[in-house]
Short mmCIF file of C-alpha atoms and ligand atoms in Angstrom, two decimals:
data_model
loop_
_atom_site.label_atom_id
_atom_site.label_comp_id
_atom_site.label_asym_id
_atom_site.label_seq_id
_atom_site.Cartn_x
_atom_site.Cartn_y
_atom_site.Cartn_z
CA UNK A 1 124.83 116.19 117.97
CA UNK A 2 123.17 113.30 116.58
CA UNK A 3 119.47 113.44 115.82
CA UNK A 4 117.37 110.52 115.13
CA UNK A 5 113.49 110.67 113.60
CA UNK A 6 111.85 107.70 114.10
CA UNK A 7 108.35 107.06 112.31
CA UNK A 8 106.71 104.07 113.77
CA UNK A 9 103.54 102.72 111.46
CA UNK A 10 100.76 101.36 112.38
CA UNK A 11 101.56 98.13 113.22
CA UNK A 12 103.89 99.13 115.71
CA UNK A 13 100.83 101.29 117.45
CA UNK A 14 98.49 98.32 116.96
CA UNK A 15 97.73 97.50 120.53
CA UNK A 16 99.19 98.72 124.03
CA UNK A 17 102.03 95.87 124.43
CA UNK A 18 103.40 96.64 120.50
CA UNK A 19 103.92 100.64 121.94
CA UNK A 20 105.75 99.48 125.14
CA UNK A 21 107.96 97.89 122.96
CA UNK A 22 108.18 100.90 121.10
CA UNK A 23 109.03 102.99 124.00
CA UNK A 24 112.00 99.95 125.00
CA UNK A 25 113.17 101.01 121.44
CA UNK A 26 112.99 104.53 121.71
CA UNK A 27 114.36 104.82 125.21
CA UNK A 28 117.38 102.57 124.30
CA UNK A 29 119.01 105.49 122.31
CA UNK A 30 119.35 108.99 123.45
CA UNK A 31 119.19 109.75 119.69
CA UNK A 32 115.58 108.77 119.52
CA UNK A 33 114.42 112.13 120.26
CA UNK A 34 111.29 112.94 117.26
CA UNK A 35 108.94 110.13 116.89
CA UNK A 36 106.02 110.25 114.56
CA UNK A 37 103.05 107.72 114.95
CA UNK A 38 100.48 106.71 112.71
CA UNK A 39 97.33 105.65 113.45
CA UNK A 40 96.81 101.93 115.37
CA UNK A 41 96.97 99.62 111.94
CA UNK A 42 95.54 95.58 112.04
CA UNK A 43 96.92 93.38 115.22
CA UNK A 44 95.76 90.29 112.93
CA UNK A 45 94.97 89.39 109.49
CA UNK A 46 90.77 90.46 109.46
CA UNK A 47 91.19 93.09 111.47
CA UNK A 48 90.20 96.83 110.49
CA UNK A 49 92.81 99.40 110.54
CA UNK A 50 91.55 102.40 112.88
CA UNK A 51 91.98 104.84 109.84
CA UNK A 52 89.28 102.66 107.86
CA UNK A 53 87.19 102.90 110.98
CA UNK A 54 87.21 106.44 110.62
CA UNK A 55 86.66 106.60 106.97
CA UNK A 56 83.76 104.09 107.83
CA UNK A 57 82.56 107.11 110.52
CA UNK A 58 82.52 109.90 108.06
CA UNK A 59 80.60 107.93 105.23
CA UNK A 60 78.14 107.66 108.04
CA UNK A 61 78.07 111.04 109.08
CA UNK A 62 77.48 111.76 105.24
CA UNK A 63 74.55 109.40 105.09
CA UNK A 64 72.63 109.96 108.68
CA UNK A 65 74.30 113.30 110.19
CA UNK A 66 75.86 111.41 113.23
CA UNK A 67 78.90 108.91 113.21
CA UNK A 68 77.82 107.48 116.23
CA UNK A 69 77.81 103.65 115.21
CA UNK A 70 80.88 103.59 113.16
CA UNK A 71 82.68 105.68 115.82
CA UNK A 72 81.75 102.88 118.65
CA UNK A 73 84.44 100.56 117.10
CA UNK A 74 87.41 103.46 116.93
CA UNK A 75 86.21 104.42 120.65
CA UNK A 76 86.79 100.02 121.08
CA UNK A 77 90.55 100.21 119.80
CA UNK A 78 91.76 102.89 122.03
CA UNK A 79 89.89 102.25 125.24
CA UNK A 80 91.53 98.72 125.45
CA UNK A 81 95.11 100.10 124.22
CA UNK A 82 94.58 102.57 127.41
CA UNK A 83 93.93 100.09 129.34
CA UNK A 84 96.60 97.65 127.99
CA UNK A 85 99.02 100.54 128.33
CA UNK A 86 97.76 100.81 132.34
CA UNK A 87 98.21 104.65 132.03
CA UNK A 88 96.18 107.44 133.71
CA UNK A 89 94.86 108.86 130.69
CA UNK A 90 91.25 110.26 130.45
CA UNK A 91 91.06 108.71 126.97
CA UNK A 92 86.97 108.71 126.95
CA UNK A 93 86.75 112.67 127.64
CA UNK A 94 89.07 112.70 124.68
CA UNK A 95 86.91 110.11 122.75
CA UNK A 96 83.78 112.11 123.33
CA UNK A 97 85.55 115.56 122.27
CA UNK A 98 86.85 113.96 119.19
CA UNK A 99 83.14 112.26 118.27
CA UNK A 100 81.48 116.12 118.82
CA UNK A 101 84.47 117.65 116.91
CA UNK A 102 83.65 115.26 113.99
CA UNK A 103 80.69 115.97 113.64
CA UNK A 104 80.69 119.23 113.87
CA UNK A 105 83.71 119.96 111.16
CA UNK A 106 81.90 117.23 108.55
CA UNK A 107 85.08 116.40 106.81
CA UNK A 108 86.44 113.61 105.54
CA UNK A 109 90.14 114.42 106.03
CA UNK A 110 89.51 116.25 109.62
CA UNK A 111 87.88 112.33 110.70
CA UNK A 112 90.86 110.40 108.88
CA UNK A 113 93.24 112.37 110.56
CA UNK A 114 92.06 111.63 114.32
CA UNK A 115 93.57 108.05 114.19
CA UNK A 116 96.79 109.42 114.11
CA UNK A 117 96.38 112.63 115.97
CA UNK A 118 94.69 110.26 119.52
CA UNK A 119 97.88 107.84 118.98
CA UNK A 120 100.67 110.47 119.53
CA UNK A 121 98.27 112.17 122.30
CA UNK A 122 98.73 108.65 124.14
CA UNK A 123 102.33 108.17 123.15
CA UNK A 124 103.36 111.48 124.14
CA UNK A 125 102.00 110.67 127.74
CA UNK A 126 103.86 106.80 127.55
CA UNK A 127 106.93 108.50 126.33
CA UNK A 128 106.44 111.65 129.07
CA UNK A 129 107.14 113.74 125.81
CA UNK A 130 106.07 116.89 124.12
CA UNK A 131 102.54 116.33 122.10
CA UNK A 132 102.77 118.91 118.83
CA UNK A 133 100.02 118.66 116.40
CA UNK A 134 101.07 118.36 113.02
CA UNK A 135 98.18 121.18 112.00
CA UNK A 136 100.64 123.66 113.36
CA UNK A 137 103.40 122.91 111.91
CA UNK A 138 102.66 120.67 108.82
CA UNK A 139 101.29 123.32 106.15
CA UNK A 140 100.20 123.06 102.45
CA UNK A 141 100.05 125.30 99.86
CA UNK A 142 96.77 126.29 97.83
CA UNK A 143 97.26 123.34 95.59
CA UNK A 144 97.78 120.85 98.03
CA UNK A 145 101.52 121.03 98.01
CA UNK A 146 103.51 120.74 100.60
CA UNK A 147 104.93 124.18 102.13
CA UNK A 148 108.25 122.91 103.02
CA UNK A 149 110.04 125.81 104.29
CA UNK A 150 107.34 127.29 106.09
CA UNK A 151 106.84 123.89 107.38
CA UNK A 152 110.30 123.11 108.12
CA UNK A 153 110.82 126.39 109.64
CA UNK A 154 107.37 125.49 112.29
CA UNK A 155 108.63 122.41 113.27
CA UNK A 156 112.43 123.20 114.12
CA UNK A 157 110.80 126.01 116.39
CA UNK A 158 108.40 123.76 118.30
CA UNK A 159 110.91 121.09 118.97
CA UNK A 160 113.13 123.65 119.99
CA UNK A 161 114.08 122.29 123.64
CA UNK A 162 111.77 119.55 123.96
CA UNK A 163 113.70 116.75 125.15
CA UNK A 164 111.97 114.65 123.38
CA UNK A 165 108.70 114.89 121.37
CA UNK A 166 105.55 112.91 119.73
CA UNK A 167 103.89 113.99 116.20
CA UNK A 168 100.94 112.90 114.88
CA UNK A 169 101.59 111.42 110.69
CA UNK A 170 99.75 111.95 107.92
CA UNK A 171 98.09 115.50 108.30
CA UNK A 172 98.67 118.75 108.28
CA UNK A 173 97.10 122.09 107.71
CA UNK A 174 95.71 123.43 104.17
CA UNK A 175 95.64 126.62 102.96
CA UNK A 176 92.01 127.04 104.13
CA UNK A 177 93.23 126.81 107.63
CA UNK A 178 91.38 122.77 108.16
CA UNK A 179 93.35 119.41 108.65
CA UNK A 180 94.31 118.34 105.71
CA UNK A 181 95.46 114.58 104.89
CA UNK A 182 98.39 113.28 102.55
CA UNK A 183 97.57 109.90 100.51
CA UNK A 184 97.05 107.01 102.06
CA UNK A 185 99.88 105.78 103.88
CA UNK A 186 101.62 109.35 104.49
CA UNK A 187 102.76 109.23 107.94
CA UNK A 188 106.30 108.32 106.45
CA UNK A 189 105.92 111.67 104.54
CA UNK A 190 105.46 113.45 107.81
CA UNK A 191 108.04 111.52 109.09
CA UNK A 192 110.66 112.59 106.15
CA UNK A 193 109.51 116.14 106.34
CA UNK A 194 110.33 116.12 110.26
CA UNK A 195 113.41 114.73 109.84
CA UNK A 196 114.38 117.66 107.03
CA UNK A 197 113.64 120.29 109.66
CA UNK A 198 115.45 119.04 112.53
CA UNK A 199 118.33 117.58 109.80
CA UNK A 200 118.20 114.32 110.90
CA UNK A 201 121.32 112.41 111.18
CA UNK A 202 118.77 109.17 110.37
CA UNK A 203 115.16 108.99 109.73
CA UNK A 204 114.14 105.53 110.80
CA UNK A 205 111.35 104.15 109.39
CA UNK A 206 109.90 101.42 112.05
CA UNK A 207 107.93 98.80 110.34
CA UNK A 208 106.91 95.10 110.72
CA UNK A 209 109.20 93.98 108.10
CA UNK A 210 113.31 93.56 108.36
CA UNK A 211 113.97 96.17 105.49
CA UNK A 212 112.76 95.78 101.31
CA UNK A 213 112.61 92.51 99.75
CA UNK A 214 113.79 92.03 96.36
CA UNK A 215 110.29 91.07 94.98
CA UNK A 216 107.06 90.28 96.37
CA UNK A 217 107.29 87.88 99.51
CA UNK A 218 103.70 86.82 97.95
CA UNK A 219 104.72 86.28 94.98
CA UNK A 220 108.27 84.59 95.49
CA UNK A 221 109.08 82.45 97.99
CA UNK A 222 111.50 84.02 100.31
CA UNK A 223 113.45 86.40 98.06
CA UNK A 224 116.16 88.16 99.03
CA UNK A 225 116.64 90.97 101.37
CA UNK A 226 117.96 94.59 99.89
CA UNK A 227 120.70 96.08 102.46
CA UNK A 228 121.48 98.84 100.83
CA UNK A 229 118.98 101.22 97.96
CA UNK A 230 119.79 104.21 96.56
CA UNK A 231 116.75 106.87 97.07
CA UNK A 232 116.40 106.69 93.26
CA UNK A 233 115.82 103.04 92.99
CA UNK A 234 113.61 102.87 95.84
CA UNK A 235 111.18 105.66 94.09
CA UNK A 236 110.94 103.43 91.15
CA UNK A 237 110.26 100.47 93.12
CA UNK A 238 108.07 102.07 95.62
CA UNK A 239 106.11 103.72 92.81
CA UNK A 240 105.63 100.84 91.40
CA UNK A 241 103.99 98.64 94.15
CA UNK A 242 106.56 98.21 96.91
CA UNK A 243 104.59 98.95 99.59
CA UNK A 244 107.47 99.29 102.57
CA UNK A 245 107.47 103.50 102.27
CA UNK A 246 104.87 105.56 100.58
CA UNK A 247 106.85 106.75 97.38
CA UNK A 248 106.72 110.53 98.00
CA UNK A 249 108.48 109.73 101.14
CA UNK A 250 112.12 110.55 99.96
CA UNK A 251 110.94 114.39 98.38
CA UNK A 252 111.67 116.39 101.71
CA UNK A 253 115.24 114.32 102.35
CA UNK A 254 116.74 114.61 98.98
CA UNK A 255 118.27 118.13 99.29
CA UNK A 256 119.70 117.47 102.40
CA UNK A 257 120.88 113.96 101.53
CA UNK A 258 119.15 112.18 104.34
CA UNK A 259 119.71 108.40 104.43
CA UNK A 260 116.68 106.70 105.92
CA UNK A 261 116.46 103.36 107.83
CA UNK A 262 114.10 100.66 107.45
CA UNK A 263 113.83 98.96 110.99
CA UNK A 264 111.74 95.76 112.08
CA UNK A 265 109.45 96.65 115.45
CA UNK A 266 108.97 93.44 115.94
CA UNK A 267 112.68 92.06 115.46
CA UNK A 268 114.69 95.58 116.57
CA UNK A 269 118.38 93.78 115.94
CA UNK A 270 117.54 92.89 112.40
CA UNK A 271 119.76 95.62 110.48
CA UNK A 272 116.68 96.58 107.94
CA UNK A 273 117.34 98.10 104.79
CA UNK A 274 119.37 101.56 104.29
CA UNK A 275 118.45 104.16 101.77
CA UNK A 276 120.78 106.11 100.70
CA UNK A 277 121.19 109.44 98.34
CA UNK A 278 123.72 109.00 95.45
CA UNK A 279 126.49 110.63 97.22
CA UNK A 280 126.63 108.01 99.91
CA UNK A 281 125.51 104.78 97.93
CA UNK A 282 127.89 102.82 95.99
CA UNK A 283 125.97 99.84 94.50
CA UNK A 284 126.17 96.67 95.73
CA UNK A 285 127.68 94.94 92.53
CA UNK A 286 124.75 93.04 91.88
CA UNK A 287 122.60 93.58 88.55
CA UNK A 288 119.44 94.09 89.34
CA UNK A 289 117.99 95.60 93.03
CA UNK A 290 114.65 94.30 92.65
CA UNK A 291 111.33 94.05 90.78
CA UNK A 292 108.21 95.58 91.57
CA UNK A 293 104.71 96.07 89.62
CA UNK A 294 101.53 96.82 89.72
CA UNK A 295 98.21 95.50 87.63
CA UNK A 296 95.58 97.37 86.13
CA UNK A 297 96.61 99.38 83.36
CA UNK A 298 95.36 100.10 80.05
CA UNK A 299 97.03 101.51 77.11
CA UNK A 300 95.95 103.34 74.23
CA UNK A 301 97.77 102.41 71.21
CA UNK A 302 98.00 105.37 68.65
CA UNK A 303 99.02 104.56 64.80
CA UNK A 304 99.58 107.29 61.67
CA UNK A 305 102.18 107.24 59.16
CA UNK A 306 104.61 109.83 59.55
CA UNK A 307 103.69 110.54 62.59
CA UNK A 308 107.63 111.21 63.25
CA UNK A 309 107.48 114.28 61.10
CA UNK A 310 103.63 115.94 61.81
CA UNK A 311 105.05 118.84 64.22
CA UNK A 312 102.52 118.58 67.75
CA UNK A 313 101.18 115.52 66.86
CA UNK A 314 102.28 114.06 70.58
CA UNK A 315 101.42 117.48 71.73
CA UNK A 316 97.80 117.44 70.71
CA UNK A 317 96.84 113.97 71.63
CA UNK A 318 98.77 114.71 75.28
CA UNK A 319 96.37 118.26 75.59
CA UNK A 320 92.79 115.75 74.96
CA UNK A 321 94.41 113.79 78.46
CA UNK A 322 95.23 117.11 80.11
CA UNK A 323 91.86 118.27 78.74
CA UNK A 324 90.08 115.11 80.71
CA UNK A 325 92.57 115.46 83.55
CA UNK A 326 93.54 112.20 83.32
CA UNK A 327 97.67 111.22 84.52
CA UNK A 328 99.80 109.63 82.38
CA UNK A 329 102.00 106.63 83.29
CA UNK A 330 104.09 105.97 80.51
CA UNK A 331 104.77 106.92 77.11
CA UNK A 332 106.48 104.47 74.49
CA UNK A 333 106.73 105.32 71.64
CA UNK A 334 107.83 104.49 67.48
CA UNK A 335 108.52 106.27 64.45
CA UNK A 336 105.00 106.10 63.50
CA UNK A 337 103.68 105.02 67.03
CA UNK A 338 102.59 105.66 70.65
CA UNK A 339 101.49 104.19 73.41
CA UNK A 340 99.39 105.64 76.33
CA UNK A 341 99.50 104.30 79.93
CA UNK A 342 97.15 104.86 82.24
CA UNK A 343 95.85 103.69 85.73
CA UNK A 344 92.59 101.65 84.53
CA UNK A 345 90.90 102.84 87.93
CA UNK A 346 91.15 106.89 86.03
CA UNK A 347 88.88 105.71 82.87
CA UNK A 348 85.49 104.99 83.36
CA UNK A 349 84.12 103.37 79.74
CA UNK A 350 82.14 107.20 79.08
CA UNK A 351 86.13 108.70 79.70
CA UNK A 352 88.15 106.19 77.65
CA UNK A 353 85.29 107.10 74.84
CA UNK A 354 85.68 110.73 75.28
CA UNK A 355 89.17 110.66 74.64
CA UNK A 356 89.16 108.45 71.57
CA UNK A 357 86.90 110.57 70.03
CA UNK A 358 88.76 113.71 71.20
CA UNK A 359 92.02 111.90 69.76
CA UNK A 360 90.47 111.38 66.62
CA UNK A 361 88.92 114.69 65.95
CA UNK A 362 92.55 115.81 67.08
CA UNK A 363 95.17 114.30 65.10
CA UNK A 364 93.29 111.83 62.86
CA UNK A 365 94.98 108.82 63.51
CA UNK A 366 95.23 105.76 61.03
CA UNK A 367 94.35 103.03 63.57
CA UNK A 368 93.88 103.50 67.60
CA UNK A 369 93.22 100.62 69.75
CA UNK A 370 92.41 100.16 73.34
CA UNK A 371 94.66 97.51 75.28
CA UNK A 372 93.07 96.54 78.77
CA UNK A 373 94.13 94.37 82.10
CA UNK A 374 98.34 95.23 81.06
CA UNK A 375 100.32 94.73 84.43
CA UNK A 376 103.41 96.66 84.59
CA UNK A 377 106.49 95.33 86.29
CA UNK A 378 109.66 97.05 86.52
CA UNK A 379 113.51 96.05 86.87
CA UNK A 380 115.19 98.29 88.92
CA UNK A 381 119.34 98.56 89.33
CA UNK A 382 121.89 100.80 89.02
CA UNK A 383 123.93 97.91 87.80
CA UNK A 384 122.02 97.40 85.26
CA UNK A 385 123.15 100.32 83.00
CA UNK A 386 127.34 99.80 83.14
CA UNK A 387 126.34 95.92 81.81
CA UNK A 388 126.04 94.76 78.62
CA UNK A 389 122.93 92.44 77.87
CA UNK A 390 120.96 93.05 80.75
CA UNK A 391 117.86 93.62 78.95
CA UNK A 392 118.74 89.93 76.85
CA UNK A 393 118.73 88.89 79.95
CA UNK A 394 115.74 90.05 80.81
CA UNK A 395 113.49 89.26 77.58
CA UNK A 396 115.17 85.90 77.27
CA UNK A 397 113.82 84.72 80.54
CA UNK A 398 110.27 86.12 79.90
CA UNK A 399 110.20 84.40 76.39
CA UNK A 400 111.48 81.35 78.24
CA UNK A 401 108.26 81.32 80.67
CA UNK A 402 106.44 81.88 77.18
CA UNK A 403 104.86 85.49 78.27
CA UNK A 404 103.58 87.92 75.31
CA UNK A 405 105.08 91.48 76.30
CA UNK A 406 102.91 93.98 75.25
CA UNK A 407 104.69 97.08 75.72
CA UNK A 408 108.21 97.82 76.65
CA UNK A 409 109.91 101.17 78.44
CA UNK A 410 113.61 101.80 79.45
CA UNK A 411 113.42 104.76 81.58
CA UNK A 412 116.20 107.37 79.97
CA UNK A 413 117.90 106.68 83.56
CA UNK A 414 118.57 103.49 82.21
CA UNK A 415 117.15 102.61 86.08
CA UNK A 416 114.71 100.34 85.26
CA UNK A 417 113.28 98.67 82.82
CA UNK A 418 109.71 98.24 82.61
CA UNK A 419 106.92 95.83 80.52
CA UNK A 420 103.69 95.15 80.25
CA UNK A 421 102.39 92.01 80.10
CA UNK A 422 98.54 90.62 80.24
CA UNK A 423 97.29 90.83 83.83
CA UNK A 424 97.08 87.08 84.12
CA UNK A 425 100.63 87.01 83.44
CA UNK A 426 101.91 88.62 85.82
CA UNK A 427 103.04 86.72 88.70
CA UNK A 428 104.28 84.27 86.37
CA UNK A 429 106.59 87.22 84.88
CA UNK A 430 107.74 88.35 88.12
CA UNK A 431 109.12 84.98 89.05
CA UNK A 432 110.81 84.59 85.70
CA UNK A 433 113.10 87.85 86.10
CA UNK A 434 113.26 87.03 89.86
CA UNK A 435 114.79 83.86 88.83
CA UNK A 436 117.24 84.91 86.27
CA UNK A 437 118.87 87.82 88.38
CA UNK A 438 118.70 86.43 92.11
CA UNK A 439 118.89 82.66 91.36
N1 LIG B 501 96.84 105.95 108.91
C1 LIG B 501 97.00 106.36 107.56
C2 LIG B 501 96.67 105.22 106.63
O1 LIG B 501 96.22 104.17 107.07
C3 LIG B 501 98.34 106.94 107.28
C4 LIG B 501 99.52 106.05 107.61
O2 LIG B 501 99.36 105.04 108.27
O3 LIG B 501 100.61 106.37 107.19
O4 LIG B 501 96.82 105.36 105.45
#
């Protein structure tokens, strides 16, 4: 039979007349039978998500021992979404045993996690479905991992005859026994890893957008809507700022080729975006899928003659990063020449000196040079491989908008193509390639 996981985020949980729309769209399909919930996000611009809220309770907890000022707003949100709802709920005894239990675990993650984990309590009981807490049956491993199987194998079990059932997002249980959180944004992992276990005929993802754009709606006027994304392309554009689905979302799926379903809340006919795994997506025929980046890099530029032939040398000045525990972004490279891209929010100004020295005393380079405020923006299509002069294409119309690249990567995929350009170019960049491929 077919099995549908639907993930609704948390504008679709924002106030009590969003969820009974959200129980129209879940009781209009027998499918619908798994629904994950994150925690109520903004109902306007200026408005506070109920997960910052609760961040905003725990930094007070750190500072005076009680979170009982912060906490006043969270208790706010869901009293009126009770009463919106016009449910029997007892949602203050539940209020006032989630304010003690904060305060008495003192974490950060346990807190965070209580947006999501009151939602599905009060969806469950709009839905008359099964409530099962994600701490037992979402489960990492001692480095944070996720323990699929033995995750996979927890939920299958507790769904097991529920006719239908309500899962809090974005937490689970660590190794240590306590809630633990994903990243930011990681109900649509839980929602990916429920629909592994169950195998999923569909994983919707319910949003407050019709599907992916092809660029930044902020940045472009209007662009064009993606139909159809192969899981591939949407980690690359994901990944690199395309904010629809976190970008770890498609890990659980992949082995059991899962397609998953962006759907609008808020306009339920709209046919959203599919993602697809290669063995069901055959590319649209266009070029390029779309183009994503981010700002807020910084490279280190490395220079020695014959570098090319020094055995290690890329090894040793990699171990000084590993050494300061720093990730790497990207890694372009000459015959006598490297780049190093990193996240500019990683390197405080004591770090980035650290490593130069450490680079240095390491390998001796003839010139190194720090390169701050690079943007990154990538071109992503799986047309863009089979066609010759893509990347003309592509450098022609950045030229054209007279833009300086910096720093230029084609992924060995030959997915995406990505450069850097000066942080106050970047807008100006994305609308040039927008324009040459979509226009
Ligand atoms: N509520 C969490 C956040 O705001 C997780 C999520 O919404 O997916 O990041």
């Amino acid at each position: 039979m077919s099995v549908k996981v639907c993930k609704f985020g948390g504008t679709s949980m924002a106030d009590g007349n969003v969820i009974n729309g959200v129980k129209k769209i879940i009781e209009s399909d027998a499918e619908r039978k798994y629904v994950v919930v994150s925690a109520p996000g903004k109902r306007y611009s200026g408005d506070t998500k109920v997960t910052d809220l609760l961040y905003a309770s725990y930094a007070e907890l750190q500072k005076s021992g009680t979170c009982k000022k912060s906490f006043t707003a969270v208790r706010a949100r869901y009293v009126s979404l009770v009463k919106e709802l016009n449910i029997p709920f007892d949602i203050d005894a539940l209020l006032d045993e989630t304010e003690a239990m904060i305060e008495r675990e003192k974490s950060e993650d346990f807190t965070a996690s209580r947006g999501e984990y009151l939602c599905a309590r009060i969806v469950a009981e709009v839905l008359d479905a099964e409530f099962i807490d994600a701490k037992d049956v979402i489960f990492f491993n001692e480095d944070g991992s996720l323990d699929g199987e033995k995750s996979y194998k927890a939920i299958s079990f507790a769904v097991s005859g529920a006719e239908r059932a309500v899962i809090p997002g974005f937490y689970g249980r660590g190794a240590d026994g306590k809630v633990k959180t994903f990243t930011r944004g990681g109900s649509d992992i839980s929602g990916s890893i429920v629909a592994r276990a169950v195998n999923a005929t569909v994983y919707e993802n319910w949003t407050d957008v019709s599907g992916f754009l092809a660029c930044d709606p902020r940045i472009v006027d209007s662009p064009v809507k993606i139909k159809t994304i192969s899981y591939k392309e949407l980690r690359e554009l994901s990944y690199m700022g395309a904010n629809v689905l976190h970008s770890d979302s498609i890990f659980p799926l992949r082995k059991a080729n899962i397609p998953i379903q962006i759907k609008n809340t808020f306009s339920p006919q709209d046919a959203g975006t599919s993602i697809l795994p290669s063995t069901r997506y055959t590319p649209s025929g266009s070029l390029v899928t779309g183009v994503a980046g981010k700002k807020n890099f910084t490279v280190l530029f490395i220079e020695k003659s014959h570098m090319n032939a020094e055995v290690g040398f890329i090894c040793k000045v990699l171990g000084v990063f590993v050494e300061e525990n720093i990730p790497i972004e990207h890694i372009p490279s000459g015959i006598d020449t490297m780049s190093i891209v990193v996240e500019s929010g990683r390197l405080s100004k004591e770090k980035l000196e650290v490593i130069i020295e450490k680079i240095k005393a390491a390998v001796a380079p003839d010139i190194i040079r720090v390169i701050e405020d690079i943007a990154l923006i990538a071109t992503v299509g799986h047309g863009m491989s089979s066609s010759v002069g893509t990347s003309a294409r592509l450098f022609n119309a950045i030229a054209n908008a007279n833009i300086n690249i910096k720093m230029i990567d084609q992924g060995s995929s030959e997915l995406n193509i990505i450069v850097g350009v000066q942080n106050e170019d970047y807008e100006k960049c994305i609308r040039a390639i927008y324009s040459e491929f979509f226009n």
